[in-house]
């Protein structure tokens, strides 16, 4: 990335809308905008504009005065990127914004790459890498809870927690080094157990962050959800309950739900991305190709699903299909929905069914999918299963797979350090592991982030952010 270039891009989503905002950032921002923007009051000028002020005027393309424009000025370093920044608002829709971008290119600006404004903010020290990742999570957040979580990261809670851990490891490490390198200097030995206790405390903090990652990711990004069940157990009815309207056609005839239904629904704090409600059954000689395809997709999707809702008819003896479905759910984030409770199945039949299903599921949920009130019951059960019910959105949290990988590497290094002490291996072994842990943590916060890491993080950003 060349910081000496001045870049511009549309910062608002393309398409119809009230206004479109084009952002310009870089050392020549004021020069370039001066060429394309004519203030309404001729005594005013872009060059003389102070930071945090606005001017009304028009932009000009090839000598022609086009749309009415509001220019908002920021002076380095007091801007999002830390550079000179001007935001130009024109009428929404693509026509005006595209003409304005063309005028800016003609004035010497280059198009900004994905996430380039945020990347510049990181390179210029305005944001840490974890905060930059939080920016993206806020943009992508599927729920208010998810956005709140990302906002906490943007405020620097994660950077602070990791910083605290690193400081303590640094102290330990300095102590160990002194002890190893200058044995004659009489450096006081750490009391037995003191080293292990300090390592254990840091590891526990990382363990908590790692354990919370899944639930946080669900809140921010939603979860891919697959509905399973043999024909007629009530999958379509459950889908309608989730969607809140008749999205799928419900009929008492077996095997009418054939298409993959892809739809996002908000269930409490969680966005469910629903896939494939085709009747899952053992397609024998009588099965047709379309149903076979639907079932195949359903099984395929199962591996990626963050939530599986398997529907059974409450109290009915398990069929071979039911058993096959239950077996597929083992070890997955799966909830068994025992549907049609309103038909009041005999308690002993229910108990037998629950006993047979329990080994394969994280939880069993008696439900009446037909009753709209069941939605809240289902929402509660899903939140408990995915661990989102107790997420503290104000606490530090890991918010990307990259951060998770770095935290896990650091945690594993600390575990190795603790193990080395348990085996009586002496301080140098612990020192080597500690150095590994510190490197991983530095990578997490992005202090030593190289171009490759920055490329990886920002490649997933949108242009204009
Ligand atoms: P699918 O084939 O699994 O999609 O099942 P459907 O949703 O089409 O439902 C099959 C039949 O069961 C329909 O007649 C539904 O009205 C009925 N049904 C679904 N849920 C319930 C429920 O909670 N209680 C009762 N009594 N009937 C239900």
Coordinates of C-alpha atoms and ligand atoms in Angstrom, one line a residue:
X1 CA 0.0 0.0 0.0
X2 CA 1.4 3.4 -1.0
X3 CA 0.5 6.0 1.6
X4 CA 1.7 8.8 -0.6
X5 CA -1.2 8.1 -2.9
X6 CA -4.5 9.9 -2.4
X7 CA -7.4 7.5 -2.7
X8 CA -11.2 7.8 -3.1
X9 CA -14.2 5.5 -3.0
X10 CA -17.9 5.3 -2.5
X11 CA -18.4 4.9 1.3
X12 CA -22.1 4.2 1.2
X13 CA -23.7 1.1 -0.4
X14 CA -24.3 1.3 -4.2
X15 CA -27.9 1.6 -5.3
X16 CA -30.8 3.9 -4.7
X17 CA -30.8 5.9 -1.5
X18 CA -31.1 9.4 0.0
X19 CA -27.4 10.3 -0.2
X20 CA -24.2 8.8 -1.5
X21 CA -20.9 9.6 0.3
X22 CA -17.6 9.6 -1.5
X23 CA -14.6 9.6 0.8
X24 CA -11.2 11.0 -0.2
X25 CA -8.1 10.4 1.9
X26 CA -4.4 11.2 1.5
X27 CA -1.8 14.0 1.2
X28 CA -3.4 15.5 -1.9
X29 CA -7.0 15.3 -0.7
X30 CA -7.5 19.0 -0.5
X31 CA -5.7 19.7 -3.8
X32 CA -7.8 17.1 -5.6
X33 CA -11.1 18.2 -4.1
X34 CA -10.3 21.9 -4.8
X35 CA -10.3 20.9 -8.5
X36 CA -13.7 19.2 -8.5
X37 CA -15.7 21.1 -5.8
X38 CA -17.1 24.7 -6.3
X39 CA -18.3 26.3 -3.0
X40 CA -21.6 28.1 -3.3
X41 CA -20.1 31.2 -1.7
X42 CA -17.2 32.1 -3.9
X43 CA -15.2 33.7 -1.1
X44 CA -14.9 30.3 0.6
X45 CA -12.3 27.7 -0.6
X46 CA -11.5 24.1 0.0
X47 CA -7.8 25.0 0.6
X48 CA -8.8 27.3 3.5
X49 CA -11.3 25.0 5.1
X50 CA -10.7 24.0 8.7
X51 CA -11.1 20.5 10.0
X52 CA -14.6 19.5 11.3
X53 CA -16.3 22.1 9.1
X54 CA -18.6 21.7 6.0
X55 CA -19.2 23.6 2.8
X56 CA -22.1 23.6 0.5
X57 CA -21.5 23.7 -3.3
X58 CA -21.4 21.7 -6.5
X59 CA -19.0 19.3 -8.0
X60 CA -17.7 19.7 -11.5
X61 CA -16.9 17.1 -14.2
X62 CA -15.2 18.2 -17.4
X63 CA -16.2 21.8 -16.8
X64 CA -19.8 21.0 -16.2
X65 CA -21.3 21.8 -12.8
X66 CA -23.2 18.7 -11.6
X67 CA -24.9 17.7 -8.4
X68 CA -25.3 19.8 -5.3
X69 CA -22.6 18.6 -2.9
X70 CA -21.8 18.9 0.8
X71 CA -18.1 18.7 1.6
X72 CA -17.1 17.7 5.1
X73 CA -13.5 18.4 6.0
X74 CA -11.1 16.6 8.3
X75 CA -7.5 17.6 8.8
X76 CA -4.7 15.1 9.6
X77 CA -4.3 13.6 12.0
X78 CA -7.8 14.2 13.3
X79 CA -9.6 11.9 10.9
X80 CA -10.6 8.2 10.5
X81 CA -7.5 7.4 8.5
X82 CA -5.2 9.9 10.3
X83 CA -4.7 11.6 7.0
X84 CA -6.4 14.6 5.3
X85 CA -9.9 13.4 4.6
X86 CA -12.8 15.0 2.8
X87 CA -16.2 13.4 2.6
X88 CA -18.4 14.5 -0.3
X89 CA -22.2 13.9 -0.1
X90 CA -24.2 13.9 -3.3
X91 CA -27.6 12.6 -4.2
X92 CA -28.1 8.8 -3.8
X93 CA -28.1 6.3 -6.6
X94 CA -25.1 5.5 -8.7
X95 CA -25.2 8.2 -11.4
X96 CA -23.9 11.2 -9.4
X97 CA -21.5 9.2 -7.2
X98 CA -19.9 7.7 -10.3
X99 CA -19.5 11.1 -12.0
X100 CA -18.0 12.5 -8.8
X101 CA -15.5 9.5 -8.7
X102 CA -14.6 10.1 -12.3
X103 CA -13.9 13.8 -11.6
X104 CA -11.7 12.8 -8.6
X105 CA -9.7 10.3 -10.7
X106 CA -9.2 13.0 -13.3
X107 CA -8.0 15.3 -10.4
X108 CA -5.3 12.7 -9.6
X109 CA -6.9 10.4 -7.0
X110 CA -6.6 6.6 -7.2
X111 CA -9.4 4.2 -6.5
X112 CA -9.2 2.8 -2.9
X113 CA -8.7 -0.9 -2.4
X114 CA -10.9 -3.1 -0.1
X115 CA -10.7 -1.8 3.4
X116 CA -8.0 0.7 2.4
X117 CA -9.3 3.6 4.6
X118 CA -9.3 1.3 7.7
X119 CA -5.9 -0.1 6.7
X120 CA -4.5 3.4 6.5
X121 CA -6.0 4.0 10.0
X122 CA -4.1 1.0 11.3
X123 CA -0.8 1.9 9.5
X124 CA -1.1 5.5 10.8
X125 CA -1.7 4.2 14.3
X126 CA -5.3 5.4 14.6
X127 CA -6.7 1.9 15.1
X128 CA -5.2 -1.3 16.3
X129 CA -5.6 -4.4 14.1
X130 CA -8.1 -5.9 16.5
X131 CA -10.1 -2.6 16.4
X132 CA -10.0 -2.7 12.6
X133 CA -11.4 -6.2 12.7
X134 CA -14.1 -5.0 15.0
X135 CA -15.1 -2.3 12.5
X136 CA -15.7 -5.0 9.9
X137 CA -17.7 -7.1 12.5
X138 CA -19.9 -4.0 13.2
X139 CA -20.7 -3.7 9.5
X140 CA -21.5 -7.4 9.2
X141 CA -23.3 -7.8 12.4
X142 CA -26.7 -9.5 12.1
X143 CA -28.1 -8.4 15.4
X144 CA -28.0 -5.6 17.9
X145 CA -26.3 -7.9 20.4
X146 CA -23.7 -8.8 17.8
X147 CA -23.0 -5.2 17.0
X148 CA -22.7 -4.4 20.7
X149 CA -20.1 -7.1 21.0
X150 CA -18.1 -5.7 18.1
X151 CA -18.4 -2.2 19.5
X152 CA -16.8 -3.4 22.7
X153 CA -13.9 -4.7 20.6
X154 CA -13.7 -1.4 18.8
X155 CA -13.5 0.4 22.1
X156 CA -10.4 -1.7 22.7
X157 CA -11.5 -4.2 25.4
X158 CA -9.7 -7.1 23.7
X159 CA -6.5 -5.2 23.2
X160 CA -6.6 -4.2 26.8
X161 CA -7.1 -7.7 28.1
X162 CA -4.4 -9.1 25.8
X163 CA -2.1 -6.2 26.8
X164 CA -2.6 -7.2 30.4
X165 CA -1.7 -10.8 29.8
X166 CA 1.4 -9.8 27.8
X167 CA 2.6 -7.5 30.5
X168 CA 2.4 -10.2 33.1
X169 CA 4.2 -12.7 30.8
X170 CA 6.8 -10.1 30.1
X171 CA 7.6 -9.8 33.8
X172 CA 7.8 -13.6 34.2
X173 CA 9.9 -13.8 31.2
X174 CA 12.3 -11.1 32.4
X175 CA 12.6 -12.9 35.7
X176 CA 13.3 -16.2 34.0
X177 CA 15.9 -14.7 31.7
X178 CA 17.7 -13.0 34.6
X179 CA 17.7 -16.2 36.5
X180 CA 19.1 -18.3 33.7
X181 CA 21.6 -15.8 32.2
X182 CA 23.0 -14.4 35.5
X183 CA 23.0 -17.2 37.9
X184 CA 25.9 -15.6 39.8
X185 CA 23.8 -12.4 40.4
X186 CA 21.7 -14.0 43.0
X187 CA 18.3 -13.3 41.3
X188 CA 15.7 -14.5 43.8
X189 CA 14.2 -17.7 42.6
X190 CA 10.5 -17.8 42.0
X191 CA 8.9 -19.7 44.8
X192 CA 7.9 -23.2 43.7
X193 CA 4.4 -23.1 42.3
X194 CA 4.6 -19.3 41.8
X195 CA 5.6 -19.7 38.1
X196 CA 3.0 -22.3 37.5
X197 CA 0.3 -20.3 39.2
X198 CA 1.1 -17.2 37.1
X199 CA 1.2 -19.2 33.9
X200 CA -2.1 -20.9 34.9
X201 CA -3.8 -17.6 35.5
X202 CA -2.8 -16.3 32.0
X203 CA -3.9 -19.5 30.4
X204 CA -7.2 -19.4 32.2
X205 CA -7.9 -15.9 30.7
X206 CA -7.1 -17.2 27.3
X207 CA -9.2 -20.3 27.8
X208 CA -12.2 -18.1 28.7
X209 CA -11.7 -15.9 25.5
X210 CA -11.4 -19.1 23.4
X211 CA -14.5 -20.7 25.0
X212 CA -16.5 -17.5 24.3
X213 CA -15.6 -17.3 20.7
X214 CA -18.3 -19.6 19.3
X215 CA -21.2 -17.9 21.0
X216 CA -19.9 -14.4 20.1
X217 CA -19.5 -15.4 16.5
X218 CA -23.1 -16.7 16.5
X219 CA -24.3 -13.3 17.9
X220 CA -22.3 -11.3 15.3
X221 CA -22.7 -13.4 12.2
X222 CA -25.7 -15.6 12.8
X223 CA -25.7 -19.4 12.5
X224 CA -26.3 -21.8 9.6
X225 CA -29.2 -23.9 10.6
X226 CA -30.5 -27.2 9.0
X227 CA -33.9 -28.6 9.7
X228 CA -34.1 -32.4 9.6
X229 CA -36.9 -34.9 10.0
X230 CA -38.8 -37.6 8.2
X231 CA -41.9 -36.4 6.2
X232 CA -44.9 -35.2 8.2
X233 CA -43.2 -34.6 11.5
X234 CA -43.8 -30.9 11.2
X235 CA -40.6 -29.4 9.6
X236 CA -42.6 -27.0 7.4
X237 CA -44.7 -26.0 10.3
X238 CA -41.6 -25.3 12.4
X239 CA -40.2 -23.3 9.5
X240 CA -43.3 -21.2 9.4
X241 CA -43.1 -20.7 13.1
X242 CA -39.6 -19.4 12.7
X243 CA -40.4 -17.2 9.7
X244 CA -43.5 -15.9 11.2
X245 CA -45.5 -16.4 8.0
X246 CA -46.3 -19.1 5.5
X247 CA -43.0 -19.4 3.8
X248 CA -43.3 -23.1 3.1
X249 CA -46.4 -24.9 1.9
X250 CA -47.7 -27.1 4.7
X251 CA -49.8 -30.1 3.6
X252 CA -50.7 -33.4 5.3
X253 CA -49.3 -35.3 2.3
X254 CA -45.9 -36.8 2.9
X255 CA -42.9 -35.5 0.8
X256 CA -44.3 -32.2 -0.5
X257 CA -41.4 -30.1 0.7
X258 CA -38.8 -30.5 -1.9
X259 CA -36.9 -27.3 -2.4
X260 CA -34.0 -26.0 -0.5
X261 CA -35.4 -23.1 1.4
X262 CA -32.8 -20.5 2.2
X263 CA -34.0 -17.8 4.4
X264 CA -32.6 -15.7 7.3
X265 CA -34.9 -15.3 10.3
X266 CA -34.2 -13.5 13.6
X267 CA -34.8 -15.8 16.6
X268 CA -34.3 -13.7 19.7
X269 CA -30.7 -12.4 19.5
X270 CA -29.7 -15.0 16.9
X271 CA -30.0 -14.8 13.2
X272 CA -30.7 -18.3 11.7
X273 CA -29.7 -18.9 8.1
X274 CA -32.1 -21.7 7.3
X275 CA -31.2 -24.3 4.7
X276 CA -33.1 -27.1 3.1
X277 CA -36.3 -28.3 4.5
X278 CA -36.7 -31.2 2.0
X279 CA -38.2 -34.2 3.6
X280 CA -35.4 -36.4 4.9
X281 CA -36.1 -40.0 4.2
X282 CA -34.5 -43.1 3.1
X283 CA -35.1 -42.9 -0.7
X284 CA -35.7 -46.4 -1.9
X285 CA -37.1 -47.6 -5.1
X286 CA -40.2 -45.4 -4.7
X287 CA -38.2 -42.2 -4.1
X288 CA -37.8 -39.7 -7.0
X289 CA -34.7 -37.9 -8.2
X290 CA -35.8 -34.5 -6.9
X291 CA -36.3 -35.7 -3.4
X292 CA -33.1 -37.6 -3.5
X293 CA -31.3 -34.4 -4.5
X294 CA -32.9 -32.5 -1.6
X295 CA -31.9 -35.1 0.9
X296 CA -28.3 -35.2 -0.4
X297 CA -28.0 -31.5 0.0
X298 CA -29.5 -31.7 3.4
X299 CA -26.8 -34.2 4.5
X300 CA -24.1 -32.1 2.9
X301 CA -25.2 -29.0 4.7
X302 CA -25.1 -30.9 8.0
X303 CA -21.3 -30.7 8.3
X304 CA -21.3 -26.9 8.0
X305 CA -24.4 -26.3 10.2
X306 CA -23.8 -24.4 13.4
X307 CA -27.3 -25.6 14.5
X308 CA -29.3 -28.7 13.6
X309 CA -33.0 -28.8 14.5
X310 CA -34.1 -32.4 14.2
X311 CA -37.9 -32.8 14.4
X312 CA -39.6 -36.0 15.7
X313 CA -43.2 -36.7 16.3
X314 CA -43.6 -36.7 20.1
X315 CA -44.3 -40.1 21.6
X316 CA -44.3 -42.0 18.2
X317 CA -42.1 -45.0 18.1
X318 CA -38.9 -44.2 16.3
X319 CA -38.8 -45.3 12.7
X320 CA -35.7 -46.4 10.8
X321 CA -35.6 -42.9 9.3
X322 CA -35.8 -41.3 12.7
X323 CA -33.0 -43.4 14.0
X324 CA -30.8 -42.6 11.0
X325 CA -31.4 -38.9 11.6
X326 CA -30.6 -39.2 15.3
X327 CA -27.4 -41.1 14.5
X328 CA -26.3 -38.3 12.1
X329 CA -26.9 -35.7 14.9
X330 CA -24.4 -37.3 17.3
X331 CA -21.6 -34.9 18.2
X332 CA -23.2 -32.0 16.4
X333 CA -24.9 -28.8 17.9
X334 CA -28.2 -30.5 17.5
X335 CA -31.6 -30.0 19.2
X336 CA -34.2 -32.7 19.1
X337 CA -37.6 -31.1 18.7
X338 CA -40.4 -33.5 20.0
X339 CA -43.2 -31.9 18.1
X340 CA -47.0 -32.1 18.3
X341 CA -47.1 -32.1 22.1
X342 CA -50.7 -30.8 21.8
X343 CA -51.7 -34.3 20.8
X344 CA -50.8 -35.3 24.3
X345 CA -48.8 -38.5 23.7
X346 CA -48.8 -41.0 26.5
X347 CA -46.1 -40.1 29.1
X348 CA -44.5 -43.5 29.0
X349 CA -44.2 -43.4 25.2
X350 CA -42.6 -39.9 25.5
X351 CA -40.2 -41.1 28.2
X352 CA -39.1 -44.0 26.1
X353 CA -38.6 -41.8 23.1
X354 CA -36.6 -39.2 25.1
X355 CA -34.4 -42.0 26.5
X356 CA -33.7 -43.3 23.0
X357 CA -32.8 -39.9 21.6
X358 CA -30.9 -38.4 24.5
X359 CA -27.5 -39.9 23.6
X360 CA -27.5 -38.2 20.2
X361 CA -28.5 -34.7 21.1
X362 CA -27.3 -31.8 23.2
X363 CA -30.8 -31.1 24.2
X364 CA -34.4 -32.3 23.8
X365 CA -37.3 -29.9 23.5
X366 CA -41.0 -30.8 23.7
X367 CA -42.8 -28.4 21.4
X368 CA -46.0 -27.6 19.6
X369 CA -44.9 -26.1 16.3
X370 CA -48.4 -25.2 15.4
X371 CA -48.7 -22.8 18.4
X372 CA -47.2 -19.4 17.7
X373 CA -46.3 -19.1 21.4
X374 CA -43.7 -21.8 20.9
X375 CA -41.4 -19.4 19.1
X376 CA -40.1 -18.0 22.4
X377 CA -39.7 -21.4 23.9
X378 CA -37.6 -22.4 20.8
X379 CA -35.6 -19.2 21.0
X380 CA -34.7 -19.9 24.7
X381 CA -33.7 -23.5 23.9
X382 CA -31.5 -22.4 21.0
X383 CA -29.8 -19.6 23.0
X384 CA -29.0 -22.1 25.7
X385 CA -27.7 -24.7 23.3
X386 CA -25.4 -22.2 21.5
X387 CA -24.3 -20.5 24.7
X388 CA -25.5 -17.1 23.7
X389 CA -27.8 -16.6 26.6
X390 CA -25.0 -15.6 28.9
X391 CA -22.7 -13.6 26.6
X392 CA -21.6 -10.4 28.3
X393 CA -21.5 -8.0 25.4
X394 CA -19.4 -5.6 27.4
X395 CA -16.6 -8.0 28.0
X396 CA -13.5 -8.6 25.9
X397 CA -14.0 -11.1 23.1
X398 CA -12.2 -12.6 20.2
X399 CA -13.9 -11.5 17.0
X400 CA -12.2 -13.2 14.1
X401 CA -10.9 -16.6 13.1
X402 CA -7.4 -15.0 12.9
X403 CA -7.6 -13.8 16.5
X404 CA -8.9 -17.2 17.6
X405 CA -6.0 -19.0 16.0
X406 CA -3.4 -16.6 17.6
X407 CA -5.1 -16.9 21.0
X408 CA -5.1 -20.7 20.7
X409 CA -1.4 -20.8 19.8
X410 CA -0.6 -18.6 22.9
X411 CA -2.8 -20.8 25.1
X412 CA -1.1 -24.0 23.9
X413 CA 2.3 -22.5 24.4
X414 CA 1.3 -21.6 28.0
X415 CA 0.0 -25.2 28.5
X416 CA 3.3 -26.5 27.3
X417 CA 5.2 -24.2 29.8
X418 CA 3.0 -25.5 32.6
X419 CA 3.6 -29.1 31.6
X420 CA 7.4 -28.5 31.4
X421 CA 7.3 -27.3 35.1
X422 CA 5.2 -30.3 36.1
X423 CA 7.9 -32.5 34.6
X424 CA 10.5 -30.6 36.5
X425 CA 12.3 -29.4 33.3
X426 CA 13.7 -26.2 34.8
X427 CA 13.2 -22.6 33.9
X428 CA 14.7 -22.6 30.4
X429 CA 12.1 -24.9 29.0
X430 CA 9.4 -22.6 30.4
X431 CA 11.2 -19.6 29.0
X432 CA 11.1 -21.0 25.4
X433 CA 7.3 -21.7 25.7
X434 CA 6.8 -18.2 27.2
X435 CA 8.5 -16.6 24.2
X436 CA 6.2 -18.6 21.8
X437 CA 3.2 -17.4 23.8
X438 CA 4.3 -13.8 23.6
X439 CA 4.9 -14.0 19.9
X440 CA 1.4 -15.4 19.3
X441 CA -0.1 -12.6 21.5
X442 CA 1.8 -9.9 19.6
X443 CA 0.4 -11.3 16.4
X444 CA -3.1 -11.3 17.9
X445 CA -3.0 -7.6 18.6
X446 CA -1.3 -6.9 15.3
X447 CA 1.8 -5.2 16.8
X448 CA 4.2 -7.3 14.6
X449 CA 1.7 -7.7 11.8
X450 CA 3.4 -7.9 8.5
X451 CA 2.0 -7.0 5.1
X452 CA 0.8 -10.6 4.7
X453 CA -1.4 -10.4 7.8
X454 CA -2.7 -7.0 6.8
X455 CA -3.5 -8.3 3.4
X456 CA -5.3 -11.2 4.9
X457 CA -7.4 -9.1 7.2
X458 CA -8.3 -6.4 4.7
X459 CA -9.0 -8.6 1.8
X460 CA -12.4 -9.4 3.3
X461 CA -13.3 -5.7 3.8
X462 CA -15.6 -3.9 1.4
X463 CA -14.3 -1.0 -0.7
X464 CA -15.0 2.3 0.8
X465 CA -14.4 1.3 4.4
Ligands
LIG1 P1 -43.2 -31.9 7.2 O1 -43.5 -32.9 6.1 O2 -42.2 -32.4 8.2 O3 -42.7 -30.5 6.6 O4 -44.5 -31.6 8.0 P2 -45.6 -30.5 7.9 O5 -45.1 -29.3 8.6 O6 -46.1 -30.4 6.5 O7 -46.7 -31.1 8.9 C1 -47.3 -32.3 8.7 C2 -48.7 -32.3 9.4 O8 -48.5 -32.2 10.8 C3 -49.5 -31.1 9.0 O9 -50.8 -31.6 8.8 C4 -49.4 -30.2 10.1 O10 -50.5 -29.3 10.3 C5 -49.2 -31.1 11.3 N1 -48.5 -30.5 12.4 C6 -47.3 -29.9 12.4 N2 -47.0 -29.4 13.6 C7 -48.0 -29.8 14.4 C8 -48.3 -29.6 15.9 O11 -47.5 -29.0 16.6 N3 -49.4 -30.1 16.3 C9 -50.3 -30.8 15.6 N4 -51.4 -31.3 16.1 N5 -50.1 -31.0 14.2 C10 -49.0 -30.5 13.7

